[in-house]
Every structure is written in structure tokens, then in C-alpha cells.
């Protein structure tokens, strides 16, 4: 109620008329039960005791995620998405509701971002270690070797990112792993990385990346 009231009043600047105030809706997703009964979605408006509505400018929706779902509809699928703990749960949602596909793909991208962030931190640490080596290389006049080593590091890091994503989909065939690790073209590896982020299975990745085993 506090944040909804702030949202409502902050929309009006000094000197402006009250008719500029716009409707505000609060949506609370709770991982605990707040109300009694089995209804998992409750909507609150400003009404009299007899049910006559005063205004529709305030509206609160409370969704209690731990309560059992009723009939399947759009809201049910969103609740299933919030409660999903495994890839199989996401697959069932996609089958029933194609419109939620975009949200699931965003979750995959977020998961990829977490994986790549970890890899980035690891590479940053390795880069700090390499800086000391680079200084020695520059002093010895072996800049060409340093550049080649950096390029090889980027290639190896991208290949490792692809394999990490594929490991989340199942057991990666040894032949496929060797193919990815042996690839030296950075553009090709970047294409495979995008395909791995979108793939829902090892087989789908092989098809979308056009890898020949």
C-alpha cells in the first residue's frame, strides 16, 4: 500500500491538476501464503462495504505462488514459470502456452549471462597473470608471440563457453567436444555460442550450427 500510494502521488508535479493522476496497479508475487482459502490470485479495489466502487485508480493484485493452481489459463502458466525448477518444467509450459516462449528465452539468456560472467571473471584473472608475462615478452621483443597467445586464449575461452552451455543440456558426445575444441575460426565459434544459448537439446544445437560429425 505504501509503495502504491507513493507511485500514485509522485506522478503529480507541483501546480498540476488532480485530473492528471493516472491509474496505478500493484502486483505482488509472494512465495508464502498471505490470505486464507485456496484462491491464489486476489484483486483488491476501493469499494464500500456493500460493494459499490469508489474509484478504479487504485488496484492491487496479490499472487500467492505456493497455493495449488486451478484451471489452466495465462496466469497459471506464468505462475508455473516462476515456480519452475528444471528444464522439463519449462518445456511443459511452452507446449501449453506459446505466448510465454519469449520469457523463457529471456531466462536462457540470463542463465547464459551468469555463465559468461563467471568465465569473464576467470579470464580477467588470467589476463592479470598474463600482463606480467606480456611485460617480459615486450622487453624481450617477442610481441608477435604475445598477440598469437592472446588470440588463442580467446578461441579457447569461447570454445569452453560453448561446452559449458551444452553440458547443461546433457552429455556432450566426445566427437562433438573435439570438433568444438579444434575449431580455430573465431566467427564460427561465436555463431556456435549463440546457437548453444538458444538450443534446447544437443541434437538441436547440432542441427542449428550445421556441425558435421
Short mmCIF file of C-alpha atoms in Angstrom, two decimals:
data_model
loop_
_atom_site.label_atom_id
_atom_site.label_comp_id
_atom_site.label_asym_id
_atom_site.label_seq_id
_atom_site.Cartn_x
_atom_site.Cartn_y
_atom_site.Cartn_z
CA UNK A 1 0.00 0.00 0.00
CA UNK A 2 2.86 2.38 0.85
CA UNK A 3 4.68 1.97 -2.46
CA UNK A 4 1.45 2.05 -4.44
CA UNK A 5 0.49 5.35 -2.75
CA UNK A 6 3.91 6.82 -3.50
CA UNK A 7 3.68 5.75 -7.11
CA UNK A 8 0.28 7.40 -7.38
CA UNK A 9 1.25 10.73 -5.81
CA UNK A 10 4.69 11.10 -7.38
CA UNK A 11 3.05 11.19 -10.78
CA UNK A 12 1.71 14.69 -10.00
CA UNK A 13 4.07 17.68 -10.00
CA UNK A 14 3.54 20.92 -8.09
CA UNK A 15 0.88 23.12 -9.64
CA UNK A 16 -0.71 20.37 -11.74
CA UNK A 17 -4.39 19.46 -11.54
CA UNK A 18 -5.56 16.28 -9.86
CA UNK A 19 -7.18 15.09 -13.07
CA UNK A 20 -3.68 14.31 -14.34
CA UNK A 21 -3.37 11.47 -11.84
CA UNK A 22 -3.34 8.10 -13.57
CA UNK A 23 -4.40 4.64 -12.54
CA UNK A 24 -1.78 2.66 -10.59
CA UNK A 25 -1.68 -1.12 -10.30
CA UNK A 26 0.39 -3.04 -7.78
CA UNK A 27 1.30 -6.70 -8.46
CA UNK A 28 2.81 -8.67 -5.59
CA UNK A 29 4.27 -12.14 -6.20
CA UNK A 30 4.57 -13.91 -2.85
CA UNK A 31 6.42 -17.14 -2.10
CA UNK A 32 4.32 -17.53 1.07
CA UNK A 33 0.59 -17.66 1.81
CA UNK A 34 -0.82 -14.30 2.87
CA UNK A 35 -4.56 -14.98 2.78
CA UNK A 36 -6.82 -17.81 3.87
CA UNK A 37 -8.50 -20.08 1.36
CA UNK A 38 -7.34 -21.71 -1.85
CA UNK A 39 -7.65 -18.72 -4.19
CA UNK A 40 -4.12 -17.90 -5.33
CA UNK A 41 -4.92 -14.63 -7.16
CA UNK A 42 -6.69 -11.90 -5.21
CA UNK A 43 -7.63 -8.48 -6.59
CA UNK A 44 -8.33 -5.51 -4.30
CA UNK A 45 -10.09 -2.26 -5.25
CA UNK A 46 -11.55 0.69 -3.29
CA UNK A 47 -15.19 -0.17 -2.63
CA UNK A 48 -17.85 0.37 0.02
CA UNK A 49 -18.88 -2.45 2.33
CA UNK A 50 -21.81 -3.05 0.01
CA UNK A 51 -19.51 -3.46 -2.97
CA UNK A 52 -20.01 -0.10 -4.67
CA UNK A 53 -16.74 1.05 -6.22
CA UNK A 54 -15.34 4.44 -5.22
CA UNK A 55 -12.62 4.63 -7.87
CA UNK A 56 -10.58 2.32 -10.07
CA UNK A 57 -7.40 4.38 -9.72
CA UNK A 58 -6.03 2.02 -7.04
CA UNK A 59 -5.74 -1.66 -7.83
CA UNK A 60 -3.75 -4.35 -6.00
CA UNK A 61 -3.12 -7.87 -7.23
CA UNK A 62 -1.64 -10.48 -4.91
CA UNK A 63 -0.45 -13.77 -6.37
CA UNK A 64 0.48 -16.47 -3.85
CA UNK A 65 2.84 -18.83 -5.65
CA UNK A 66 2.67 -21.67 -3.12
CA UNK A 67 -1.06 -22.25 -3.44
CA UNK A 68 -2.32 -25.01 -5.79
CA UNK A 69 -3.31 -23.88 -9.27
CA UNK A 70 -6.82 -24.17 -10.63
CA UNK A 71 -7.79 -24.42 -14.27
CA UNK A 72 -5.10 -23.75 -16.83
CA UNK A 73 -5.04 -20.17 -18.12
CA UNK A 74 -2.49 -17.49 -18.89
CA UNK A 75 -1.87 -16.59 -15.25
CA UNK A 76 -1.39 -20.24 -14.32
CA UNK A 77 1.39 -20.57 -16.89
CA UNK A 78 3.17 -17.51 -15.51
CA UNK A 79 2.98 -18.98 -12.02
CA UNK A 80 4.39 -22.24 -13.34
CA UNK A 81 7.22 -20.25 -14.90
CA UNK A 82 8.07 -18.59 -11.57
CA UNK A 83 7.95 -21.97 -9.82
CA UNK A 84 9.93 -23.86 -12.47
CA UNK A 85 12.99 -25.63 -11.09
CA UNK A 86 14.01 -27.81 -14.04
CA UNK A 87 14.23 -27.68 -17.82
CA UNK A 88 11.35 -30.16 -18.05
CA UNK A 89 9.05 -27.68 -16.30
CA UNK A 90 9.83 -25.04 -18.92
CA UNK A 91 9.17 -27.48 -21.73
CA UNK A 92 5.68 -28.26 -20.40
CA UNK A 93 4.86 -24.56 -20.20
CA UNK A 94 5.95 -23.95 -23.78
CA UNK A 95 3.76 -26.74 -25.04
CA UNK A 96 0.67 -25.29 -23.38
CA UNK A 97 1.30 -21.60 -23.99
CA UNK A 98 3.26 -20.44 -27.00
CA UNK A 99 2.98 -16.80 -25.93
CA UNK A 100 5.28 -17.39 -22.97
CA UNK A 101 8.14 -18.54 -25.21
CA UNK A 102 9.78 -15.12 -25.21
CA UNK A 103 10.00 -15.04 -21.42
CA UNK A 104 11.59 -18.49 -21.35
CA UNK A 105 14.17 -17.43 -23.94
CA UNK A 106 14.99 -14.42 -21.74
CA UNK A 107 15.61 -16.81 -18.84
CA UNK A 108 18.01 -18.76 -21.03
CA UNK A 109 19.85 -15.55 -21.92
CA UNK A 110 20.04 -14.60 -18.24
CA UNK A 111 21.43 -18.02 -17.44
CA UNK A 112 23.97 -17.60 -20.22
CA UNK A 113 24.89 -14.18 -18.85
CA UNK A 114 25.64 -15.69 -15.43
CA UNK A 115 27.80 -18.36 -17.03
CA UNK A 116 29.67 -15.89 -19.19
CA UNK A 117 30.12 -13.52 -16.23
CA UNK A 118 31.88 -16.31 -14.34
CA UNK A 119 34.05 -17.00 -17.38
CA UNK A 120 34.77 -13.29 -17.75
CA UNK A 121 36.00 -13.08 -14.16
CA UNK A 122 38.17 -16.12 -14.68
CA UNK A 123 39.60 -14.67 -17.87
CA UNK A 124 40.20 -11.33 -16.16
CA UNK A 125 42.23 -13.09 -13.50
CA UNK A 126 44.16 -14.93 -16.19
CA UNK A 127 44.70 -11.66 -18.02
CA UNK A 128 46.22 -10.06 -14.91
CA UNK A 129 48.58 -13.00 -14.64
CA UNK A 130 49.41 -12.67 -18.30
CA UNK A 131 50.18 -8.96 -18.01
CA UNK A 132 53.32 -9.77 -16.08
CA UNK A 133 54.30 -12.22 -18.80
CA UNK A 134 53.49 -9.67 -21.51
CA UNK A 135 55.80 -7.17 -19.91
CA UNK A 136 58.58 -9.69 -20.13
CA UNK A 137 57.65 -10.51 -23.71
CA UNK A 138 57.75 -6.85 -24.70
CA UNK A 139 61.12 -6.43 -23.07
CA UNK A 140 62.41 -9.43 -24.98
CA UNK A 141 60.93 -8.18 -28.25
CA UNK A 142 58.51 -11.09 -28.76
CA UNK A 143 55.33 -9.08 -29.32
CA UNK A 144 54.22 -11.34 -32.14
CA UNK A 145 54.17 -14.35 -29.88
CA UNK A 146 52.14 -12.43 -27.32
CA UNK A 147 49.48 -11.48 -29.86
CA UNK A 148 49.17 -15.05 -31.04
CA UNK A 149 48.83 -16.22 -27.47
CA UNK A 150 46.01 -13.77 -26.77
CA UNK A 151 44.14 -14.88 -29.88
CA UNK A 152 44.48 -18.50 -28.84
CA UNK A 153 43.18 -17.61 -25.39
CA UNK A 154 40.04 -16.02 -26.84
CA UNK A 155 39.43 -19.06 -29.02
CA UNK A 156 39.86 -21.47 -26.12
CA UNK A 157 37.63 -19.38 -23.87
CA UNK A 158 34.80 -19.23 -26.41
CA UNK A 159 35.02 -22.98 -27.02
CA UNK A 160 34.82 -23.57 -23.28
CA UNK A 161 31.74 -21.32 -23.05
CA UNK A 162 30.00 -23.39 -25.72
CA UNK A 163 30.77 -26.65 -23.95
CA UNK A 164 29.54 -25.29 -20.61
CA UNK A 165 26.19 -24.41 -22.16
CA UNK A 166 25.91 -27.78 -23.88
CA UNK A 167 26.73 -29.63 -20.66
CA UNK A 168 23.58 -28.07 -19.24
CA UNK A 169 21.58 -29.82 -21.95
CA UNK A 170 23.00 -33.30 -21.42
CA UNK A 171 26.06 -35.43 -22.12
CA UNK A 172 28.15 -33.91 -24.88
CA UNK A 173 29.42 -36.56 -27.34
CA UNK A 174 33.21 -36.78 -27.35
CA UNK A 175 33.30 -36.27 -31.12
CA UNK A 176 31.32 -33.04 -30.79
CA UNK A 177 33.55 -31.84 -27.97
CA UNK A 178 36.66 -32.48 -30.06
CA UNK A 179 35.10 -30.66 -33.01
CA UNK A 180 34.40 -27.57 -30.91
CA UNK A 181 37.82 -27.54 -29.24
CA UNK A 182 39.62 -27.96 -32.57
CA UNK A 183 37.80 -25.06 -34.28
CA UNK A 184 40.11 -22.04 -34.74
CA UNK A 185 37.82 -19.64 -36.60
CA UNK A 186 36.51 -17.05 -34.12
CA UNK A 187 33.47 -16.12 -36.24
CA UNK A 188 32.42 -19.76 -36.38
CA UNK A 189 32.83 -20.14 -32.62
CA UNK A 190 30.72 -17.05 -31.97
CA UNK A 191 27.94 -18.47 -34.16
CA UNK A 192 28.10 -21.75 -32.26
CA UNK A 193 27.96 -19.86 -28.96
CA UNK A 194 24.70 -18.16 -29.97
CA UNK A 195 23.28 -21.48 -31.17
CA UNK A 196 24.20 -23.16 -27.86
CA UNK A 197 22.46 -20.39 -25.88
CA UNK A 198 19.21 -20.92 -27.81
CA UNK A 199 19.33 -24.72 -28.12
CA UNK A 200 17.00 -26.89 -26.08
CA UNK A 201 18.93 -30.11 -26.72
CA UNK A 202 22.27 -31.34 -28.02
CA UNK A 203 20.58 -32.53 -31.22
CA UNK A 204 19.02 -29.14 -31.84
CA UNK A 205 22.39 -27.46 -31.40
CA UNK A 206 24.00 -29.79 -33.96
CA UNK A 207 21.24 -29.04 -36.45
CA UNK A 208 21.21 -25.27 -35.97
CA UNK A 209 25.01 -24.94 -36.02
CA UNK A 210 25.37 -27.23 -39.09
CA UNK A 211 28.22 -29.12 -37.46
CA UNK A 212 29.24 -32.25 -39.32
CA UNK A 213 30.40 -35.10 -37.10
#
